[in-house]
JSON list of C-alpha atoms in Angstrom, two decimals:
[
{"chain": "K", "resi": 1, "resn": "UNK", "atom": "CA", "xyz": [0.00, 0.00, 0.00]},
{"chain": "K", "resi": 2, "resn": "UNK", "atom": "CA", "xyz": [2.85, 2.24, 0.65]},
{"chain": "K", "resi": 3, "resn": "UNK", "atom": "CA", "xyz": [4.76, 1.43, -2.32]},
{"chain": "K", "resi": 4, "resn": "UNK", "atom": "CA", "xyz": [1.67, 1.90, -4.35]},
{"chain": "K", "resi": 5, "resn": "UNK", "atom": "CA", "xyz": [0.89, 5.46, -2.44]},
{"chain": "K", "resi": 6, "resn": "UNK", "atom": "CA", "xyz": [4.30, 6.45, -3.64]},
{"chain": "K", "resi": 7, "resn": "UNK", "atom": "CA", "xyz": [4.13, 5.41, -6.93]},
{"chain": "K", "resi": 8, "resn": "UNK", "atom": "CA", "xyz": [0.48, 7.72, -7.31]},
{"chain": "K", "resi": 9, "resn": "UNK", "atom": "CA", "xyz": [2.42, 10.54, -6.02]},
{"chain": "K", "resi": 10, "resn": "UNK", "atom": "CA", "xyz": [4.96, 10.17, -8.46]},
{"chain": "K", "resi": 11, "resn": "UNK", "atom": "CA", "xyz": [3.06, 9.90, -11.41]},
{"chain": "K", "resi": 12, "resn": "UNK", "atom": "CA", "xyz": [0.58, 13.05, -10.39]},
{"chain": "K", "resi": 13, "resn": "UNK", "atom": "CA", "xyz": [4.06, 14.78, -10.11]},
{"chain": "K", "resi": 14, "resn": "UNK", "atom": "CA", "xyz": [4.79, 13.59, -13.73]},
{"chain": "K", "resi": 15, "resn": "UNK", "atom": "CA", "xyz": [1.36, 14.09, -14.81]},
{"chain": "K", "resi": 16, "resn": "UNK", "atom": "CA", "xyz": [1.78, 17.98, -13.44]},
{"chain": "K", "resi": 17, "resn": "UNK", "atom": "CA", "xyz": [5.16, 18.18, -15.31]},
{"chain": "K", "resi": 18, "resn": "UNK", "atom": "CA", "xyz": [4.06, 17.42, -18.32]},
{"chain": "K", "resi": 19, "resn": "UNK", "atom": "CA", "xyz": [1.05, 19.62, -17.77]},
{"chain": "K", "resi": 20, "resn": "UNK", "atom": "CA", "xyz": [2.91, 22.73, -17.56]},
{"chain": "K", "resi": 21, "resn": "UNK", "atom": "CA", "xyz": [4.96, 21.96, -20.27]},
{"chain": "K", "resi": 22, "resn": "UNK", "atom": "CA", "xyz": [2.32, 21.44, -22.19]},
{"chain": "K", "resi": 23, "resn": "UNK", "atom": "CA", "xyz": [0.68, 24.71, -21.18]},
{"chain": "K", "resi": 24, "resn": "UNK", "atom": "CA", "xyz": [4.52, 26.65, -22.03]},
{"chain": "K", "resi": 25, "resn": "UNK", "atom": "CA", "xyz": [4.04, 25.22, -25.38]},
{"chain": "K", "resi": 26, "resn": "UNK", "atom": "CA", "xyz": [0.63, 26.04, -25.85]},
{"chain": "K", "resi": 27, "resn": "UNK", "atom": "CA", "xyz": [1.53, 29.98, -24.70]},
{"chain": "K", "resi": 28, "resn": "UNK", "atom": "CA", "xyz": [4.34, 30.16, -27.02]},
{"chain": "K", "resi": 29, "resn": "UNK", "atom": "CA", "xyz": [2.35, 28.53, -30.21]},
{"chain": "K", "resi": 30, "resn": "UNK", "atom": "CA", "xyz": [-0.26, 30.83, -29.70]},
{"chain": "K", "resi": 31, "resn": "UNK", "atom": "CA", "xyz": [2.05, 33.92, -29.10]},
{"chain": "K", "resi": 32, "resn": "UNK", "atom": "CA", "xyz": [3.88, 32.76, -32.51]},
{"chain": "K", "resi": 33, "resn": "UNK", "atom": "CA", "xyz": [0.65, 32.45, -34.08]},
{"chain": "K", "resi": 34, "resn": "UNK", "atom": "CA", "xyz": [-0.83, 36.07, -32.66]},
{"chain": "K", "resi": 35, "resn": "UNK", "atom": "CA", "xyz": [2.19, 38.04, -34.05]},
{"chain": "K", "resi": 36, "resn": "UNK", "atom": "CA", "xyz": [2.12, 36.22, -37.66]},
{"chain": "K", "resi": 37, "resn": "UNK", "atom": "CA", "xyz": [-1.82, 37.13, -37.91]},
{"chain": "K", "resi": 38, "resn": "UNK", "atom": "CA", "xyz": [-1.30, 40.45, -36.64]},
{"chain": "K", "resi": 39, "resn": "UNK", "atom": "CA", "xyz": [1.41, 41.35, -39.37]},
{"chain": "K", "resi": 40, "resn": "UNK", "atom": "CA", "xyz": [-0.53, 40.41, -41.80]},
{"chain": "K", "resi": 41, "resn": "UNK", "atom": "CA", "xyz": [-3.56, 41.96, -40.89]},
{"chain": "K", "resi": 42, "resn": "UNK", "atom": "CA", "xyz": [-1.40, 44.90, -40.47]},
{"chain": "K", "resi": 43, "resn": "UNK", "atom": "CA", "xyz": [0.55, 44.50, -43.91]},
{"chain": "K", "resi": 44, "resn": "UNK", "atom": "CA", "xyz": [-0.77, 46.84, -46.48]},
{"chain": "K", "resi": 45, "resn": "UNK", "atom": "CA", "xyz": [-3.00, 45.11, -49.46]},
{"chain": "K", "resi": 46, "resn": "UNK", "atom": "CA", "xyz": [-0.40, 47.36, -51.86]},
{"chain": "K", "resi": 47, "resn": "UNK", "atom": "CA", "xyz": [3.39, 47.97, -51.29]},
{"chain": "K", "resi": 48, "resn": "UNK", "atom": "CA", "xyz": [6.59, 48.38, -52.70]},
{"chain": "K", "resi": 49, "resn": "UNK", "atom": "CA", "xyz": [10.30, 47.11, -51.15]},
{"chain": "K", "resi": 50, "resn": "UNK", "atom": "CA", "xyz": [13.87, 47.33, -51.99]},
{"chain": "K", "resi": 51, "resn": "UNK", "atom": "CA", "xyz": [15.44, 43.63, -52.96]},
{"chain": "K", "resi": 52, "resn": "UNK", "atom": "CA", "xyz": [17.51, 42.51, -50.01]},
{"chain": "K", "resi": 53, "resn": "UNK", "atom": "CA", "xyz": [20.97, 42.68, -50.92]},
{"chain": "K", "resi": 54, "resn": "UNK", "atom": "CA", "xyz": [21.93, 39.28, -50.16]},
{"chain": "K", "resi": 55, "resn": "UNK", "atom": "CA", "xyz": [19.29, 37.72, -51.61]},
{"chain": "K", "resi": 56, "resn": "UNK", "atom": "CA", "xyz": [20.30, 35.95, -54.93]},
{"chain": "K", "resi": 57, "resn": "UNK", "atom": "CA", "xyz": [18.24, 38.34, -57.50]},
{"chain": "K", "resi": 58, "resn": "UNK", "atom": "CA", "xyz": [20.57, 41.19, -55.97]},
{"chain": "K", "resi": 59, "resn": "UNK", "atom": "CA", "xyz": [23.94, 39.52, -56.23]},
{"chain": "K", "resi": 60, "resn": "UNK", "atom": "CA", "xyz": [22.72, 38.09, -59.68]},
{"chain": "K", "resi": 61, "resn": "UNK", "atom": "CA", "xyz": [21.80, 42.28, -61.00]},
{"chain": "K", "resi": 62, "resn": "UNK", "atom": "CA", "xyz": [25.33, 43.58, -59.47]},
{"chain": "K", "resi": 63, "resn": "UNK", "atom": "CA", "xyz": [27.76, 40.94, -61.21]},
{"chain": "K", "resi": 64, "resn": "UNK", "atom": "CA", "xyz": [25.57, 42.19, -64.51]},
{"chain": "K", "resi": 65, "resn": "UNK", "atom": "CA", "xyz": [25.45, 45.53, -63.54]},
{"chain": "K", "resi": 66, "resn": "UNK", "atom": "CA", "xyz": [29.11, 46.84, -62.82]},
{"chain": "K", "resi": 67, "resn": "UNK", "atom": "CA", "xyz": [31.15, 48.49, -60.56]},
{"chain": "K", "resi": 68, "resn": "UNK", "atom": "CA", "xyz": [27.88, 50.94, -60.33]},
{"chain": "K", "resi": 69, "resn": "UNK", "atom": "CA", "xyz": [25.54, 48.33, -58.42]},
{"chain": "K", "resi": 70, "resn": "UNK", "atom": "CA", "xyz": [22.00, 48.00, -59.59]},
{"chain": "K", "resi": 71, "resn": "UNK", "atom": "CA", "xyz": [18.78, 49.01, -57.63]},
{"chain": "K", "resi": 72, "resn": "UNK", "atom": "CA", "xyz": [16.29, 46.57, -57.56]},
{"chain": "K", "resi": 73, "resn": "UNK", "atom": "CA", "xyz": [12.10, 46.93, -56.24]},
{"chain": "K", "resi": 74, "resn": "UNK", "atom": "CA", "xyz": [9.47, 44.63, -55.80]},
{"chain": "K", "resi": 75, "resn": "UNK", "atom": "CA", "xyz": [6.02, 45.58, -56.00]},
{"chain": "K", "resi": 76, "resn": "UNK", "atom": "CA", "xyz": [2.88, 43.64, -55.15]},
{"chain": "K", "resi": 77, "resn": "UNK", "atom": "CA", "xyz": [-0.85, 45.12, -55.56]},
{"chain": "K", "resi": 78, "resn": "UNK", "atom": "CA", "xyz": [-4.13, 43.36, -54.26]},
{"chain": "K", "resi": 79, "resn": "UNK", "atom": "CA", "xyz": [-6.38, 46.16, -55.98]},
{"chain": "K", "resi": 80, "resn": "UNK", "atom": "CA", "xyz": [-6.22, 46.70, -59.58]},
{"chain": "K", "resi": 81, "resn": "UNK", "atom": "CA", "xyz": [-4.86, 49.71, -61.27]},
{"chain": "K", "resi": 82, "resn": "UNK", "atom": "CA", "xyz": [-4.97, 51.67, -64.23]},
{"chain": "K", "resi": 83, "resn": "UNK", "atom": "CA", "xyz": [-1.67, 53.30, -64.96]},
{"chain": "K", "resi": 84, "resn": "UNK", "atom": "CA", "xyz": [2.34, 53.13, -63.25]},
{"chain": "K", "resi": 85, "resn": "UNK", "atom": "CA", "xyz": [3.99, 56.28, -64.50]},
{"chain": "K", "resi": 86, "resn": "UNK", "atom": "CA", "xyz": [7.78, 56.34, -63.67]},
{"chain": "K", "resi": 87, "resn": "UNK", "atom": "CA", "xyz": [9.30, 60.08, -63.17]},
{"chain": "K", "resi": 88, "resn": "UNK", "atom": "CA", "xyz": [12.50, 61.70, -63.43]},
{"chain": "K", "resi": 89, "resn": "UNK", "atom": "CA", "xyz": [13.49, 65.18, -61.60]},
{"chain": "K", "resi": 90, "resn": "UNK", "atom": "CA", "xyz": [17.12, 66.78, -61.89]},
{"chain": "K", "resi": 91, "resn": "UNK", "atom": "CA", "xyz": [18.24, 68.85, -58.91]},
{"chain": "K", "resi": 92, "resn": "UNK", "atom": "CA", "xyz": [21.35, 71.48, -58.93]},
{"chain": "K", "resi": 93, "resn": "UNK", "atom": "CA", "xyz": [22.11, 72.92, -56.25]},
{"chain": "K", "resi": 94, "resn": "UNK", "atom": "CA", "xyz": [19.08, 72.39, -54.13]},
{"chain": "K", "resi": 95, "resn": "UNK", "atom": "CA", "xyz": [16.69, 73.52, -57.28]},
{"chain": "K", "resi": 96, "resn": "UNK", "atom": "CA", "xyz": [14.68, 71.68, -59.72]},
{"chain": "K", "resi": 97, "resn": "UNK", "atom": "CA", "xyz": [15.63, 72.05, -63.21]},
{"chain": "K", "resi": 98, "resn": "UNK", "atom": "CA", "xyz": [13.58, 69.44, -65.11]},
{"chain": "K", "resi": 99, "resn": "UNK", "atom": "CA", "xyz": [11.43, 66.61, -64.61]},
{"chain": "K", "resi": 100, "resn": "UNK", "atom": "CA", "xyz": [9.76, 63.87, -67.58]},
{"chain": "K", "resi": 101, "resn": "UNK", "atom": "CA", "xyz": [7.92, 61.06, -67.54]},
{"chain": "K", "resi": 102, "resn": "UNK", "atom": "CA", "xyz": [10.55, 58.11, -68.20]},
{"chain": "K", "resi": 103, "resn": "UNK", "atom": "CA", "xyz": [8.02, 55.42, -68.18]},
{"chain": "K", "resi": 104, "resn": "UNK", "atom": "CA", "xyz": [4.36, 54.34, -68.31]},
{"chain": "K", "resi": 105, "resn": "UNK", "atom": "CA", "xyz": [1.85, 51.38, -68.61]},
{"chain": "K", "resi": 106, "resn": "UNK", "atom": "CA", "xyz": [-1.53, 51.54, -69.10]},
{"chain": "K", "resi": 107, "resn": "UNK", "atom": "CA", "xyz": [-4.36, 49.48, -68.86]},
{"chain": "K", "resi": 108, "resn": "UNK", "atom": "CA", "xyz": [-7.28, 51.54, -68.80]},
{"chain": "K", "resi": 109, "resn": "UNK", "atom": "CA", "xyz": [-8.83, 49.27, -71.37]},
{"chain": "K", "resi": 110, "resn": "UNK", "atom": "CA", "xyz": [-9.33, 45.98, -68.94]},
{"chain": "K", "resi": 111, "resn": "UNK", "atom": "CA", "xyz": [-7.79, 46.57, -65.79]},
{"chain": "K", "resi": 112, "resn": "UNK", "atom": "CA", "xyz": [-8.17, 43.50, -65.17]},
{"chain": "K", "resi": 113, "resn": "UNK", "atom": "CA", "xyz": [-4.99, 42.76, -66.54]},
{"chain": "K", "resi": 114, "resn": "UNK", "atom": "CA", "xyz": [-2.85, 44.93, -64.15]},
{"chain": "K", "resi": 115, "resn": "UNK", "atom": "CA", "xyz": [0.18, 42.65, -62.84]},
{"chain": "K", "resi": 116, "resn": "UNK", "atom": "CA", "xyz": [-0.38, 41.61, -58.93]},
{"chain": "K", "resi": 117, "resn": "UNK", "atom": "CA", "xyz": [3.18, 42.16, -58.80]},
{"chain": "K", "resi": 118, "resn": "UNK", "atom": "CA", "xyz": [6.27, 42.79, -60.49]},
{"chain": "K", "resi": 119, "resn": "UNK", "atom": "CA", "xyz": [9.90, 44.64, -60.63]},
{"chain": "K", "resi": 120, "resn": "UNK", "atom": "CA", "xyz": [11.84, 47.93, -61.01]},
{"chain": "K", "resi": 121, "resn": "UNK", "atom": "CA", "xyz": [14.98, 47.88, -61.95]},
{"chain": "K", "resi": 122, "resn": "UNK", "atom": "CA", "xyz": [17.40, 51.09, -61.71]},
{"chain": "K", "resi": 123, "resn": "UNK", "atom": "CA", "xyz": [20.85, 50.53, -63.51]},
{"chain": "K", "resi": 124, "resn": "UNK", "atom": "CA", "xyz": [23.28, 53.46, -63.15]},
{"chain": "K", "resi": 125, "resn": "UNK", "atom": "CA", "xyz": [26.01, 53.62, -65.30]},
{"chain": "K", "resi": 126, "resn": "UNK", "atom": "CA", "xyz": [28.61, 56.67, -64.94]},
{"chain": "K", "resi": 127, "resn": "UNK", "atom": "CA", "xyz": [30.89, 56.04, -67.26]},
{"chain": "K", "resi": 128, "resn": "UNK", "atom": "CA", "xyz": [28.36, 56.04, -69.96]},
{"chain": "K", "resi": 129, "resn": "UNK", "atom": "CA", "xyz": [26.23, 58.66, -68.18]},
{"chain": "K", "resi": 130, "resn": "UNK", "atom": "CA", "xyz": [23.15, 56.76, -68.18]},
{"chain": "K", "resi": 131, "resn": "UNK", "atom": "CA", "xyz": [20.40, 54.64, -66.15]},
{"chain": "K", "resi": 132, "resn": "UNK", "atom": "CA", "xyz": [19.32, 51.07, -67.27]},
{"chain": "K", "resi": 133, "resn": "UNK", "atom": "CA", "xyz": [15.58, 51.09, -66.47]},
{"chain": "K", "resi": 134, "resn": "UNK", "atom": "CA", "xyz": [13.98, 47.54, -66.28]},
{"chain": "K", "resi": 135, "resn": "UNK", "atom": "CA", "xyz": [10.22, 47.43, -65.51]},
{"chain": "K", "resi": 136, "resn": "UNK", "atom": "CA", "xyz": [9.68, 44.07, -65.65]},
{"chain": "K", "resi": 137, "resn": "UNK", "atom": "CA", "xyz": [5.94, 42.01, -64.41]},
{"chain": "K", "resi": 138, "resn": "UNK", "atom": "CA", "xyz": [4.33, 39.05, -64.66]},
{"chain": "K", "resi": 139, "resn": "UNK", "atom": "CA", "xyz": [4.31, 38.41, -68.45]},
{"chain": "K", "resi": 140, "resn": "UNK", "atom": "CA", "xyz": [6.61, 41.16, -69.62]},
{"chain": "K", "resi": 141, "resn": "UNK", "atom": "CA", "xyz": [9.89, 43.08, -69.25]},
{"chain": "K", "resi": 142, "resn": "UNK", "atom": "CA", "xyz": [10.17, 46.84, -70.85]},
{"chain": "K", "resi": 143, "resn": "UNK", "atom": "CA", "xyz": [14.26, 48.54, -70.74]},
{"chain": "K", "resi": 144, "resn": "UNK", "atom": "CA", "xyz": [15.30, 51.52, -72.00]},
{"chain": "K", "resi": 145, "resn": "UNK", "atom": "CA", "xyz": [18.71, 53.96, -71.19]},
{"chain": "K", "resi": 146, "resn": "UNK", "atom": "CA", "xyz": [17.87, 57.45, -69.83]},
{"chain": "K", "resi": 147, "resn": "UNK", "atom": "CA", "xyz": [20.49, 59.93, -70.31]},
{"chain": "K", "resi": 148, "resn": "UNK", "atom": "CA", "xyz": [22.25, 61.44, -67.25]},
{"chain": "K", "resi": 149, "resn": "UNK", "atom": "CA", "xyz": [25.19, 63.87, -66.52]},
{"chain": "K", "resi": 150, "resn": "UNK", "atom": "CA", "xyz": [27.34, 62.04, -64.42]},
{"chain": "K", "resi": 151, "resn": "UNK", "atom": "CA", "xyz": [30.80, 62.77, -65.52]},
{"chain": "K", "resi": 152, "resn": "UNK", "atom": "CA", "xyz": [31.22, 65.90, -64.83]},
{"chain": "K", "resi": 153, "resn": "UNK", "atom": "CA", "xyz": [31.06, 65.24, -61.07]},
{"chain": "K", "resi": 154, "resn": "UNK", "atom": "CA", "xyz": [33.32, 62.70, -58.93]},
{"chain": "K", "resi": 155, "resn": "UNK", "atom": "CA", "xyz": [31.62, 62.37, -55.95]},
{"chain": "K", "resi": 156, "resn": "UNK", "atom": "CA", "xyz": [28.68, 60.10, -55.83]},
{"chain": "K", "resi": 157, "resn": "UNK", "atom": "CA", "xyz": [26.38, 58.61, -54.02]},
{"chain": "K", "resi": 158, "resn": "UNK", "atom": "CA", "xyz": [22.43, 57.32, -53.43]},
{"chain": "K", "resi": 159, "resn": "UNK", "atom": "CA", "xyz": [19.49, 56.70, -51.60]},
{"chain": "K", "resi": 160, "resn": "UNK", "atom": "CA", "xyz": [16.51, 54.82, -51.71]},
{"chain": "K", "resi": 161, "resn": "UNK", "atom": "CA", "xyz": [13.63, 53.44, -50.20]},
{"chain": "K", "resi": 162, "resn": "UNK", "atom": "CA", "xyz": [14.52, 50.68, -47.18]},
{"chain": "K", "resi": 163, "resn": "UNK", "atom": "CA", "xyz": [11.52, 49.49, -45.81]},
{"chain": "K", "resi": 164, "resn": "UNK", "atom": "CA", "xyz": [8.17, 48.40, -46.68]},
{"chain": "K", "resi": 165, "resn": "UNK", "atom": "CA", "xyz": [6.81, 51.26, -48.47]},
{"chain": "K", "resi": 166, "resn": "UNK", "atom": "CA", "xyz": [3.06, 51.19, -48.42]},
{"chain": "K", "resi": 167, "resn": "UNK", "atom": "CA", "xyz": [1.77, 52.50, -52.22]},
{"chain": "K", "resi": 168, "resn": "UNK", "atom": "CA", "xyz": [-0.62, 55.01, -52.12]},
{"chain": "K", "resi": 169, "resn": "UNK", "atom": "CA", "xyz": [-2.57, 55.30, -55.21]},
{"chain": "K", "resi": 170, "resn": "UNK", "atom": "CA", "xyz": [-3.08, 58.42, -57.08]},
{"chain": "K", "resi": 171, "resn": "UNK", "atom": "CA", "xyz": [0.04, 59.96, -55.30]},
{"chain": "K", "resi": 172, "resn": "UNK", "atom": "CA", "xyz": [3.60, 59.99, -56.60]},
{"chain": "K", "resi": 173, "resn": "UNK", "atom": "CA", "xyz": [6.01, 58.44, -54.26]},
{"chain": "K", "resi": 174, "resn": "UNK", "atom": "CA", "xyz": [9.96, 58.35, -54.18]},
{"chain": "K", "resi": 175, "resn": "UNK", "atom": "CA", "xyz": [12.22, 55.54, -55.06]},
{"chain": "K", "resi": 176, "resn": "UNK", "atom": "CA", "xyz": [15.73, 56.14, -55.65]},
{"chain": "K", "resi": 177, "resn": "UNK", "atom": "CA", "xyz": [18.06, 59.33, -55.09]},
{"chain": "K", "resi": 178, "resn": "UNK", "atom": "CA", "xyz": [21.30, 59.39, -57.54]},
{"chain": "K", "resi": 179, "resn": "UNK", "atom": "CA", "xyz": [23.80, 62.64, -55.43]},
{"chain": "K", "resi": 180, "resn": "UNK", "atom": "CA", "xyz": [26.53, 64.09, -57.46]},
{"chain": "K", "resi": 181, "resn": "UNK", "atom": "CA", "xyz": [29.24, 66.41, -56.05]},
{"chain": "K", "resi": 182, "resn": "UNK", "atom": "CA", "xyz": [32.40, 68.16, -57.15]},
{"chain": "K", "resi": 183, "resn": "UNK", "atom": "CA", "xyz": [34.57, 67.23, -54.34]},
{"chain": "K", "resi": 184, "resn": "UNK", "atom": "CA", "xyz": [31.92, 66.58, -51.51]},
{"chain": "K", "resi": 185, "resn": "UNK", "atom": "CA", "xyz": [28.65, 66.06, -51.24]},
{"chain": "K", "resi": 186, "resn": "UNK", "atom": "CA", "xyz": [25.70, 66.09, -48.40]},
{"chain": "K", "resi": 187, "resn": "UNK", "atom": "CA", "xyz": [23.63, 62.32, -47.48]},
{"chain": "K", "resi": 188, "resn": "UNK", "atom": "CA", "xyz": [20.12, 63.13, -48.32]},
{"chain": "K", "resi": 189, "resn": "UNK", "atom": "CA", "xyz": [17.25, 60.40, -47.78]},
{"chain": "K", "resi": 190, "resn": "UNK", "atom": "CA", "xyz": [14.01, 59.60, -49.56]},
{"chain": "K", "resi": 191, "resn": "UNK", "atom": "CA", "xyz": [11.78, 61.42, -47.22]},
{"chain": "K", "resi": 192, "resn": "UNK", "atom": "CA", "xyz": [13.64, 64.61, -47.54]},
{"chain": "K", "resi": 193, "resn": "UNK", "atom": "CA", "xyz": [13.32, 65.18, -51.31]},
{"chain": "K", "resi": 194, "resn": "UNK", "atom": "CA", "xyz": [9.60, 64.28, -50.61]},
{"chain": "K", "resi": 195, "resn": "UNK", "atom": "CA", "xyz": [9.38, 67.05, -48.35]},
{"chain": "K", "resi": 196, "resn": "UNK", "atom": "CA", "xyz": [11.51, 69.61, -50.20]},
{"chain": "K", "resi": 197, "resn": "UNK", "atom": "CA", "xyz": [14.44, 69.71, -48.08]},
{"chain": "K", "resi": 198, "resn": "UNK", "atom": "CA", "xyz": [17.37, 69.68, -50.32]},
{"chain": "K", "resi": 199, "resn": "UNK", "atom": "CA", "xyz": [21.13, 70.92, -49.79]},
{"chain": "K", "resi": 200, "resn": "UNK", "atom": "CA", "xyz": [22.60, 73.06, -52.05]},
{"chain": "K", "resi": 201, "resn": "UNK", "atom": "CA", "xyz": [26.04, 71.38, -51.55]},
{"chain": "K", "resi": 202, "resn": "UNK", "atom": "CA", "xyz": [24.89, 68.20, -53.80]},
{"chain": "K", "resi": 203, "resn": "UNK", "atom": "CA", "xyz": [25.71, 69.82, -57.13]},
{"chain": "K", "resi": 204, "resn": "UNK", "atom": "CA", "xyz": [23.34, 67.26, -59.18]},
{"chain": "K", "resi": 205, "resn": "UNK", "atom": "CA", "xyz": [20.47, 64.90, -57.94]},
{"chain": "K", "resi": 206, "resn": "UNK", "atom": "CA", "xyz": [18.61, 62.54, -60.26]},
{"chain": "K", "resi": 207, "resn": "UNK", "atom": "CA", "xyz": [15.24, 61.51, -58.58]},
{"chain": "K", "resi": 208, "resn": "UNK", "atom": "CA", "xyz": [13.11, 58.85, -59.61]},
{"chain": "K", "resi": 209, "resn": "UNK", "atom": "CA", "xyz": [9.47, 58.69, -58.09]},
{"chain": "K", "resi": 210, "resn": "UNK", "atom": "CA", "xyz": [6.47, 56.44, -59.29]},
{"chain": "K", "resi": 211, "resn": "UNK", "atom": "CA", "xyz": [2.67, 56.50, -59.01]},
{"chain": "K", "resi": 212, "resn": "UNK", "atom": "CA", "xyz": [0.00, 54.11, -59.50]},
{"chain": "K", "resi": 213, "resn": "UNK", "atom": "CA", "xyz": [-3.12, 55.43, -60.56]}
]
C-alpha cells in the first residue's frame, strides 16, 4: 500500500510536469501564431520594397550591372490599377531644373490585366552617363537607357527606399536618389526630397518617383 501510495504521487508529479509543459508550449504557439496574424492583418494590401541585398536576385543584378551596383524593387498590388507612370526630376544645387515622364503602362482598357506584382529595376552607369531602367511584371519586361550627366562630377552617391513602403494610389512616391558632387557632397534620404528639403552642396540629384493610378 505504501509502495503503491508512492508510486500515485509520483506519477501526479509527472502528470503535473508534463502539464505545464504542455501549457509553455501552448503559450508560445499561440504567441507565434498572434504576431504572424497580426502582421498580416497589419501588412498593407499594396506595397513596394527594396530587394535585399543578399538575396540571390541582388547579387545576380550587381555581377551584370558593374562596378555601379543596380537598384532593384518589388512591388505587389491586391487592388487593380490603371496606370504606373515612372518620373525623373534633376536637382542642382538644391533647385529643380527638369522633370519627364521616363516610363508608363496603361491598362485603362481591362484593368483587369494589371500585374499583382512585379519589378523595377534602376541601372546606373557613370561612365556612360546613363540609367538602365527595367520594368519588368508578370508576363513582360520593358528597358530603356535614360540619359544622365554624371561625368562631370566625382563624388557620388544614393538613396533609396529601405523598408516596406506602403503605395498610395493616385500619389507619386519616391524611389531612388542618384547625389553628385564636385569634391563633396551632403547624405540626403528619400523622405527629404519628398518634403523639399534639399542641400545646395549636392551639385546634381537625379530623382526617380512612381505612381499608380
Amino acid at each position: 500500500l505504501i509502495q503503491v501510495t508512492k508510486d500515485s504521487k509520483e506519477k501526479q508529479k509527472s502528470l503535473k510536469r508534463m502539464l505545464a509543459i504542455l501549457l509553455v508550449i501552448t503559450i508560445i504557439t499561440v504567441s507565434l501564431l498572434g504576431t504572424i496574424i497580426f502582421f498580416k492583418l497589419n501588412q498593407p494590401s499594396n506595397y513596394i520594397v527594396a530587394v535585399e541585398r543578399d538575396s540571390t536576385e541582388m547579387q545576380t543584378a550587381e555581377l551584370l550591372s558593374g562596378v555601379d551596383g543596380a537598384f532593384l524593387f518589388k512591388y505587389f498590388t491586391k487592388d487593380k490599377f490603371q496606370t504606373l507612370t515612372i518620373y525623373m526630376s534633376e536637382y542642382r544645387s538644391g533647385k529643380l531644373i527638369g522633370k519627364e515622364e521616363i516610363f508608363s503602362c496603361s491598362y485603362t482598357d481591362n484593368v483587369s490585366l494589371s500585374p499583382k506584382e512585379g519589378m523595377i529595376v534602376l541601372i546606373p552607369d557613370n561612365i556612360d552617363s546613363e540609367v538602365e531602367l527595367i520594368v519588368a511584371t508578370e508576363d513582360s519586361k520593358v528597358t530603356g537607357p535614360i540619359t544622365v550627366d554624371s561625368k562631370s562630377y566625382n563624388c557620388r552617391s544614393s538613396s533609396q527606399i529601405e523598408e516596406e513602403t506602403e503605395i498610395q494610389y493616385g500619389k507619386e512616391q519616391g524611389l531612388l536618389a542618384l547625389v553628385y558632387g564636385i569634391n563633396r557632397f551632403s547624405t540626403i534620404t528619400i523622405d527629404e526630397i519628398e518634403k523639399g528639403i534639399l542641400k545646395r552642396e549636392n551639385a546634381c540629384i537625379y530623382y526617380f518617383s512612381f505612381k499608380f493610378e
